[in-house]
Tab-separated table of C-alpha atoms in Angstrom:
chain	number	residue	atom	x	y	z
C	1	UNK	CA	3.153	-0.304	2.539
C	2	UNK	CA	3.222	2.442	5.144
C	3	UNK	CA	0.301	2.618	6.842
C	4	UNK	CA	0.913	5.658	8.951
C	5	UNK	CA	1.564	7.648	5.622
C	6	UNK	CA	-2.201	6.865	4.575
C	7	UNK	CA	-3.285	8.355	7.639
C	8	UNK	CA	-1.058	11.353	7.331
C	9	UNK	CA	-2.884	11.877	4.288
C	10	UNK	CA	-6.518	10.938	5.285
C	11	UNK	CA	-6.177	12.895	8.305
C	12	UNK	CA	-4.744	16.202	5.884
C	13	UNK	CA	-8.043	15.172	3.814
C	14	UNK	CA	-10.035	14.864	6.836
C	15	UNK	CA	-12.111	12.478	5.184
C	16	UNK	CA	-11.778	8.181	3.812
C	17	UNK	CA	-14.094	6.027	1.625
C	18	UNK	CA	-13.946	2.226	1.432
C	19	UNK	CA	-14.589	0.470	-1.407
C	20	UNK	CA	-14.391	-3.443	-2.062
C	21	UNK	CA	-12.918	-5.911	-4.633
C	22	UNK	CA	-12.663	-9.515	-4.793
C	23	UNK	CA	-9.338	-9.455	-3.498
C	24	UNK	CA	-8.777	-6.421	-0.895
C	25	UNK	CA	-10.750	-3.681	1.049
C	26	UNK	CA	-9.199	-0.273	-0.822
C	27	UNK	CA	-9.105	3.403	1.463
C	28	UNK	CA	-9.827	5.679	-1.025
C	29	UNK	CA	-8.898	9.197	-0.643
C	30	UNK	CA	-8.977	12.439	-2.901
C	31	UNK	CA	-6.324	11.382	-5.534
C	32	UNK	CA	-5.601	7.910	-4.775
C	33	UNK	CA	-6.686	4.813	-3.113
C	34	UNK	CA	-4.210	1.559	-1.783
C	35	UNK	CA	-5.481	-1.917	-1.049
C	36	UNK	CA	-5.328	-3.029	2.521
C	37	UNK	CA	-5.153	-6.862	2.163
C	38	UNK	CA	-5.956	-9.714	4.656
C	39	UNK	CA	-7.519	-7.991	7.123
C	40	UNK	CA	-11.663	-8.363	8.457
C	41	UNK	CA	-14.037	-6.190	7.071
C	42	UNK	CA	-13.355	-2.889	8.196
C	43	UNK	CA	-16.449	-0.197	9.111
C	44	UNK	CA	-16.001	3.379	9.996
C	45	UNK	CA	-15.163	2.482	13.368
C	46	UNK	CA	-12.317	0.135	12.908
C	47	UNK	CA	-10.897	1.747	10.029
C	48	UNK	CA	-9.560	4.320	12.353
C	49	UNK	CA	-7.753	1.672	14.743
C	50	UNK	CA	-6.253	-0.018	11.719
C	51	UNK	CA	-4.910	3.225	10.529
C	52	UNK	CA	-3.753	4.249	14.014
C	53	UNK	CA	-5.810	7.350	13.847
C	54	UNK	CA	-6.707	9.007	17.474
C	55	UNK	CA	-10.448	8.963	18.176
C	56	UNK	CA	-9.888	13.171	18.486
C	57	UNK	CA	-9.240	13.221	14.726
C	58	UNK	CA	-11.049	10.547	13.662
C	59	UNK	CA	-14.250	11.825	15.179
C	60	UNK	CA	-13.365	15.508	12.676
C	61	UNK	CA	-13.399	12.679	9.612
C	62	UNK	CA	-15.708	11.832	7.206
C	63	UNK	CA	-15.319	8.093	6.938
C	64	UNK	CA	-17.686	5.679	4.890
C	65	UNK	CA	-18.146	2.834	2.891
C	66	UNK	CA	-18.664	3.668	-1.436
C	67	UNK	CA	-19.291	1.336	-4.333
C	68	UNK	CA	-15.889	0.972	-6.585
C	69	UNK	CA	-15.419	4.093	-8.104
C	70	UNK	CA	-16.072	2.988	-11.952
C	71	UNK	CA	-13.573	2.995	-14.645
C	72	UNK	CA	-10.741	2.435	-11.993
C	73	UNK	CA	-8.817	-0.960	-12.767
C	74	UNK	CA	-8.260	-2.552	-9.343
C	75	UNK	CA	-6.352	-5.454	-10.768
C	76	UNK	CA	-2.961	-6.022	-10.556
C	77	UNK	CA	-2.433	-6.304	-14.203
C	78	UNK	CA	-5.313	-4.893	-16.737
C	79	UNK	CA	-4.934	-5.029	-20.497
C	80	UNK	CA	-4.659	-1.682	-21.361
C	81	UNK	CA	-1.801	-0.737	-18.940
C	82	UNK	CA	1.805	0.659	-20.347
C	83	UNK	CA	4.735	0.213	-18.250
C	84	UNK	CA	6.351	4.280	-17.497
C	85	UNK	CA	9.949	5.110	-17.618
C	86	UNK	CA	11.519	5.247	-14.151
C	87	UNK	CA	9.909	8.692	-12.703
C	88	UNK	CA	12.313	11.822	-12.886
C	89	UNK	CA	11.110	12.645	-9.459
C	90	UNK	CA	11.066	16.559	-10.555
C	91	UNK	CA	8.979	18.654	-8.422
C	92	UNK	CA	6.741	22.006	-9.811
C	93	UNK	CA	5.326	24.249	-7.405
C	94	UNK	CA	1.966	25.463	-9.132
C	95	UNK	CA	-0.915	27.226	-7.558
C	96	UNK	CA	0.595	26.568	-4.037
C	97	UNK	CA	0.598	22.884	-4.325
C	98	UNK	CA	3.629	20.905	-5.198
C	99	UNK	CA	3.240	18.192	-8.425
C	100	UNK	CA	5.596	15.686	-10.219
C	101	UNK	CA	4.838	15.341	-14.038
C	102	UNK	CA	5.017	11.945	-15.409
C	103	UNK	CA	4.779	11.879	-19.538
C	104	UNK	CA	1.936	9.420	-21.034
C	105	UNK	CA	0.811	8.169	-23.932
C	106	UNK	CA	-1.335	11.259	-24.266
C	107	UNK	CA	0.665	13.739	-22.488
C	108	UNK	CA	1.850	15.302	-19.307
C	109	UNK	CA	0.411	14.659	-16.485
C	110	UNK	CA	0.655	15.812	-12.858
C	111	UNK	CA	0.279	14.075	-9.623
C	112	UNK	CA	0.721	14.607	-6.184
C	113	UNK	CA	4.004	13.470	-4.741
C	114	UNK	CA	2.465	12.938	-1.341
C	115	UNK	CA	0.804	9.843	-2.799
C	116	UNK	CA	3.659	7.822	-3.538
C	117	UNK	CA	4.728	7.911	0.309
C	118	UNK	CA	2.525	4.779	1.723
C	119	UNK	CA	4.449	2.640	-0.810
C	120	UNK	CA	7.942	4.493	-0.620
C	121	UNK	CA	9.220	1.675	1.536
C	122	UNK	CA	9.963	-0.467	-1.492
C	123	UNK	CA	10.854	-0.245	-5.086
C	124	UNK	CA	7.984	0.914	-7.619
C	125	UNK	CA	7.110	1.277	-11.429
C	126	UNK	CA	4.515	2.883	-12.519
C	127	UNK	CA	2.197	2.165	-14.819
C	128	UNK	CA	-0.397	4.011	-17.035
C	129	UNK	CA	-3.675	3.031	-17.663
C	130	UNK	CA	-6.807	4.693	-18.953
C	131	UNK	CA	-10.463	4.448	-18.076
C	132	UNK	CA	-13.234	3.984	-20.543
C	133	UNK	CA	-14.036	7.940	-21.119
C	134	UNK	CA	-10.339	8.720	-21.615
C	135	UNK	CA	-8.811	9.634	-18.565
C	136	UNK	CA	-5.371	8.857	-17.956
C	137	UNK	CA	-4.654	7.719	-14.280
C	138	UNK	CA	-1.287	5.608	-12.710
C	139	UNK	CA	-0.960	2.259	-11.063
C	140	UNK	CA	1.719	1.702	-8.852
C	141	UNK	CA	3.215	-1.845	-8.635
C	142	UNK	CA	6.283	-3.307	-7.271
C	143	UNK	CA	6.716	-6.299	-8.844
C	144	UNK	CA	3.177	-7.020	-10.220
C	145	UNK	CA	1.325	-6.225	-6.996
C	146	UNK	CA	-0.881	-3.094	-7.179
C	147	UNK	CA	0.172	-1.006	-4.482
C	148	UNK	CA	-1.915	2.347	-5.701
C	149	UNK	CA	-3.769	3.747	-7.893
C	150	UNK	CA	-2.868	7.661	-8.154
C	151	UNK	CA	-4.919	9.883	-9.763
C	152	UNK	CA	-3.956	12.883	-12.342
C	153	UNK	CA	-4.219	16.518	-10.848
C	154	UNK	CA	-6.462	19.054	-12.833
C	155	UNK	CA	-4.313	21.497	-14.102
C	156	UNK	CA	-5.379	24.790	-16.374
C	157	UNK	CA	-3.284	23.535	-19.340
C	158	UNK	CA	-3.067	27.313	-20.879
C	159	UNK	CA	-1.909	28.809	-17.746
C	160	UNK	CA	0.814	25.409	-17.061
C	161	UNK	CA	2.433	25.910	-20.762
C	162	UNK	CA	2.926	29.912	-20.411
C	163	UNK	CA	4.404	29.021	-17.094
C	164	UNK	CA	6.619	26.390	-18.322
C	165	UNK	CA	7.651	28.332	-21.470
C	166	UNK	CA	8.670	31.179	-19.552
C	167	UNK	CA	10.902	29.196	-17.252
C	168	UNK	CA	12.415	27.320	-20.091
C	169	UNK	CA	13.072	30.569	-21.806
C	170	UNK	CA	14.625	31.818	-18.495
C	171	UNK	CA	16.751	28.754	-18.728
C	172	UNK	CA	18.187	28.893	-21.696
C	173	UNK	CA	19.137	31.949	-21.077
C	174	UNK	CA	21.123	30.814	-18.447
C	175	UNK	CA	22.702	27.419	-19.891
C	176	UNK	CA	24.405	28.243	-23.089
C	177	UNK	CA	23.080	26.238	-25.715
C	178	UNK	CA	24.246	26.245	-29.483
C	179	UNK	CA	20.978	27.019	-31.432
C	180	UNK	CA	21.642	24.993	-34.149
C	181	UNK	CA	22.280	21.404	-32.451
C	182	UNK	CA	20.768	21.814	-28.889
C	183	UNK	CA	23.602	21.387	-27.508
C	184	UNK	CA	24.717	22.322	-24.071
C	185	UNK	CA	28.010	24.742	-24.499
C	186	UNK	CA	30.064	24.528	-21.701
C-alpha cells in the first residue's frame, strides 16, 4: 500500500476520519477508506506523521476520529461479495471529473480512478458487494486481503445515458459496422 498516495488524496480532500475494526485502524476519506494495519492507535495528531503530511497542511485539515460508517463490510471476505472481471481501466471525463465504470450485478457504476492509487503497487481484483439498503460499493483485495473499500460516484443517470448514446452513435459512425451482425467491417 502506498501511503503517500493516501495523503495525496486526503490532503486534495483537505479533510480524514478514522474509524476502527477488530483488526485495523481505517482513514476514511470522501469515496474510500484503506486499513492501516499494525500500527498504535493513531489520534489527529499522529495521523499526520504516519501519513507524512507537513504540519502546514495538516493544520488546513479536518482530521477526526468516526464510528464505522454502517453498512460498509470491513472484512476481508463477506458473504454477499461477487468477484468483478479484470477492470477495463477506461476513463470518462464527466462534469469535469474523470471516472472508470465498472459493470455490477445491478449496473454501471462509476468510481474515481484516483482511489485505486494507494494499492497500485500490487496486483488487485475487485470485488462487489452491497450494503443492506441497496447500494452497490467495491472492495479491493489482492489476494484475499482488503486493501479498500471504494465507493460509487453519484452520477445523473439521464444526463450519463444521452451522453453515452451520443458518443456511441458518433462511433459507429466512424467504425464501420455491418448492421445486421455487429460486426466490425474493416
Amino acid at each position: 500500500m502506498k501511503i503517500k498516495a493516501i495523503a495525496a488524496i486526503a490532503q486534495k480532500e483537505k479533510a480524514i476520519r478514522l474509524c476502527s475494526t477488530e483488526d485495523a485502524q481505517w482513514v476514511l476519506l470522501k469515496g474510500a477508506a484503506y486499513p492501516l494495519y499494525g500500527l498504535p492507535k493513531l489520534d489527529p495528531e499522529t495521523l499526520p506523521i504516519v501519513l507524512d503530511i507537513p504540519e502546514s497542511k495538516s493544520g488546513k485539515m479536518l482530521i477526526n476520529w468516526e464510528t464505522k460508517p454502517e453498512g460498509l463490510c470491513f472484512d476481508d471476505v463477506c458473504t454477499d461479495e461477487r468477484e468483478l472481471p479484470p477492470p477495463q481501466l477506461v476513463s470518462i471525463g464527466y462534469g469535469g471529473q474523470v471516472m472508470y465504470p465498472e459493470i455490477t450485478s445491478r449496473g454501471l457504476l462509476f468510481y474515481d480512478p484516483e482511489y485505486l492509487k494507494p494499492i497500485m503497487d500490487s496486483e488487485f481484483s475487485l470485488y462487489e458487494r452491497v450494503t443492506k439498503s441497496g447500494q452497490v460499493y467495491l472492495a479491493v483485495k489482492t489476494g484475499f486481503m482488503l486493501k479498500a473499500i471504494i465507493m460509487p460516484l453519484e452520477i445523473n443517470p439521464t444526463d450519463m445515458s444521452g451522453r453515452l448514446s451520443a458518443l456511441l452513435m458518433a462511433l459507429s459512425e466512424t467504425i464501420p459496422v455491418d448492421k445486421d451482425t455487429g460486426e466490425v467491417l474493416e
